[in-house]
Amino acid sequence: ATFLGSSEELASLSGSLRDAMEGRIDARNRPRIDLTVNEQSISCFIDTGFNGFLWIDDRTARRLGLYQHSRMYESELADGRPASFKIGVGKVSWIEGKKDIPIHVFQGERQSEADALLGTRMLLGYVVLLDFNWGLVSIRTPNAGDEP
């Protein structure tokens, strides 16, 4: 079914605005949302292939003033390239308020226009609505009557 309403109507279907975060589908059909980390705004792609909270590059981590642990970890990106990262900690403004989360800090240059990738760990316990027809993104807390 196609949703033929306004963003306000979509928000009403997805819960009250105080229980949701809104984003957009960009011109290349990528779901995006803006977050505040350590009191600074960053732009994020929603990446369901990444199972962490947030993935950012080292330059963005320095701009945000993230504390980074010294241990280096290795991973493989979706395209098969190896990637080195550290774990940082940041305070994110999220739906219910601010919370400290672990952030993967990629040791290299960013490869996209967004500041970060928002992973599935950040989305656990929430309902994510992607309306590609109207270009709308909504992340919300589930209503009491929602079925899994």
CSV table of C-alpha atoms in Angstrom, one decimal:
chain,number,residue,atom,x,y,z
A,1,ALA,CA,0.0,0.0,0.0
A,2,THR,CA,1.2,3.5,-0.8
A,3,PHE,CA,0.9,6.2,1.9
A,4,LEU,CA,-0.7,9.4,0.3
A,5,GLY,CA,-0.4,11.8,3.2
A,6,SER,CA,1.7,14.5,4.7
A,7,SER,CA,4.7,14.0,7.0
A,8,GLU,CA,2.5,15.1,9.9
A,9,GLU,CA,0.1,12.3,9.0
A,10,LEU,CA,3.0,9.8,8.8
A,11,ALA,CA,4.2,11.0,12.2
A,12,SER,CA,0.7,10.4,13.6
A,13,LEU,CA,0.7,6.9,12.3
A,14,SER,CA,4.2,6.3,13.8
A,15,GLY,CA,3.5,7.8,17.2
A,16,SER,CA,3.7,11.2,18.6
A,17,LEU,CA,6.5,13.5,17.4
A,18,ARG,CA,8.1,13.4,20.9
A,19,ASP,CA,8.3,9.6,20.6
A,20,ALA,CA,9.9,9.7,17.1
A,21,MET,CA,12.8,11.0,15.0
A,22,GLU,CA,12.2,12.1,11.5
A,23,GLY,CA,14.6,11.9,8.5
A,24,ARG,CA,14.4,11.7,4.7
A,25,ILE,CA,15.2,9.5,1.8
A,26,ASP,CA,17.8,11.4,-0.3
A,27,ALA,CA,18.0,11.7,-4.1
A,28,ARG,CA,20.0,8.5,-4.3
A,29,ASN,CA,17.3,6.6,-2.3
A,30,ARG,CA,19.4,6.3,0.9
A,31,PRO,CA,17.6,6.8,4.2
A,32,ARG,CA,19.2,9.6,6.2
A,33,ILE,CA,18.7,11.0,9.7
A,34,ASP,CA,20.4,13.8,11.6
A,35,LEU,CA,21.7,13.1,15.1
A,36,THR,CA,23.3,15.2,17.8
A,37,VAL,CA,26.5,13.7,19.2
A,38,ASN,CA,28.3,15.5,22.0
A,39,GLU,CA,26.1,18.6,21.3
A,40,GLN,CA,27.0,18.7,17.6
A,41,SER,CA,24.8,17.8,14.6
A,42,ILE,CA,25.9,15.0,12.3
A,43,SER,CA,24.2,13.5,9.2
A,44,CYS,CA,23.8,9.7,9.1
A,45,PHE,CA,22.9,7.0,6.6
A,46,ILE,CA,20.8,4.2,8.0
A,47,ASP,CA,22.8,1.1,7.3
A,48,THR,CA,21.1,-2.2,8.0
A,49,GLY,CA,24.2,-4.1,7.0
A,50,PHE,CA,26.1,-2.6,10.0
A,51,ASN,CA,25.2,-4.1,13.4
A,52,GLY,CA,26.8,-1.6,15.6
A,53,PHE,CA,25.5,1.8,16.9
A,54,LEU,CA,27.4,4.4,14.8
A,55,TRP,CA,30.4,4.2,12.4
A,56,ILE,CA,32.3,7.4,11.8
A,57,ASP,CA,35.7,8.4,10.5
A,58,ASP,CA,38.6,9.6,12.6
A,59,ARG,CA,38.3,13.2,11.4
A,60,THR,CA,34.6,13.4,12.5
A,61,ALA,CA,35.5,11.7,15.8
A,62,ARG,CA,38.1,14.4,16.5
A,63,ARG,CA,35.6,17.2,15.6
A,64,LEU,CA,33.1,15.7,18.0
A,65,GLY,CA,35.7,15.3,20.8
A,66,LEU,CA,35.1,11.6,21.2
A,67,TYR,CA,37.2,9.7,23.7
A,68,GLN,CA,38.8,6.7,21.9
A,69,HIS,CA,40.2,3.6,23.4
A,70,SER,CA,43.7,2.9,22.2
A,71,ARG,CA,43.1,-0.7,21.1
A,72,MET,CA,42.7,-1.2,17.4
A,73,TYR,CA,40.2,-3.7,15.9
A,74,GLU,CA,40.0,-5.1,12.4
A,75,SER,CA,36.8,-5.6,10.4
A,76,GLU,CA,35.7,-6.2,6.8
A,77,LEU,CA,33.5,-3.7,5.0
A,78,ALA,CA,30.5,-4.7,2.9
A,79,ASP,CA,32.6,-4.5,-0.3
A,80,GLY,CA,35.3,-6.8,1.2
A,81,ARG,CA,37.9,-4.2,2.0
A,82,PRO,CA,39.6,-4.5,5.4
A,83,ALA,CA,39.0,-1.7,7.9
A,84,SER,CA,40.7,-0.7,11.1
A,85,PHE,CA,38.7,1.0,13.8
A,86,LYS,CA,38.8,2.0,17.5
A,87,ILE,CA,35.9,2.2,19.9
A,88,GLY,CA,34.9,5.7,21.0
A,89,VAL,CA,32.2,6.9,23.4
A,90,GLY,CA,29.8,9.7,22.6
A,91,LYS,CA,26.6,11.2,24.1
A,92,VAL,CA,23.8,10.9,21.5
A,93,SER,CA,20.5,12.7,21.7
A,94,TRP,CA,18.1,9.9,20.9
A,95,ILE,CA,14.3,9.5,21.2
A,96,GLU,CA,14.0,9.2,25.0
A,97,GLY,CA,16.9,11.5,25.7
A,98,LYS,CA,20.7,11.6,25.8
A,99,LYS,CA,22.6,8.3,26.2
A,100,ASP,CA,26.3,7.3,26.0
A,101,ILE,CA,27.0,4.8,23.3
A,102,PRO,CA,30.0,3.0,21.9
A,103,ILE,CA,31.0,4.4,18.4
A,104,HIS,CA,33.1,2.6,15.8
A,105,VAL,CA,35.8,5.1,14.7
A,106,PHE,CA,37.1,4.2,11.3
A,107,GLN,CA,40.8,4.9,10.9
A,108,GLY,CA,40.7,6.5,7.5
A,109,GLU,CA,38.9,9.0,5.3
A,110,ARG,CA,35.1,9.0,5.0
A,111,GLN,CA,33.9,7.5,1.7
A,112,SER,CA,30.4,9.1,1.6
A,113,GLU,CA,28.6,12.4,2.0
A,114,ALA,CA,27.2,11.5,5.4
A,115,ASP,CA,29.2,11.9,8.6
A,116,ALA,CA,28.2,8.5,10.0
A,117,LEU,CA,26.5,5.2,9.4
A,118,LEU,CA,23.7,4.5,11.9
A,119,GLY,CA,23.6,0.7,12.5
A,120,THR,CA,21.0,-1.8,13.6
A,121,ARG,CA,22.1,-1.8,17.2
A,122,MET,CA,20.9,1.8,17.5
A,123,LEU,CA,17.5,0.7,16.1
A,124,LEU,CA,16.8,-2.3,18.4
A,125,GLY,CA,13.5,-1.8,20.2
A,126,TYR,CA,12.2,0.8,17.7
A,127,VAL,CA,9.9,0.8,14.7
A,128,VAL,CA,11.6,2.2,11.5
A,129,LEU,CA,9.3,3.4,8.7
A,130,LEU,CA,10.8,4.1,5.3
A,131,ASP,CA,8.4,5.7,2.8
A,132,PHE,CA,10.3,5.8,-0.5
A,133,ASN,CA,7.3,7.3,-2.3
A,134,TRP,CA,7.3,10.5,-0.2
A,135,GLY,CA,10.9,10.4,0.9
A,136,LEU,CA,10.1,10.1,4.6
A,137,VAL,CA,12.0,8.3,7.4
A,138,SER,CA,10.5,7.8,10.9
A,139,ILE,CA,12.1,6.0,13.8
A,140,ARG,CA,9.8,5.7,16.8
A,141,THR,CA,9.1,3.9,20.0
A,142,PRO,CA,6.6,1.1,19.6
A,143,ASN,CA,3.0,1.7,20.7
A,144,ALA,CA,1.7,-0.5,23.5
A,145,GLY,CA,-0.6,-2.3,21.1
A,146,ASP,CA,2.0,-2.9,18.4
A,147,GLU,CA,2.5,-6.5,17.4
A,148,PRO,CA,6.1,-7.8,16.8
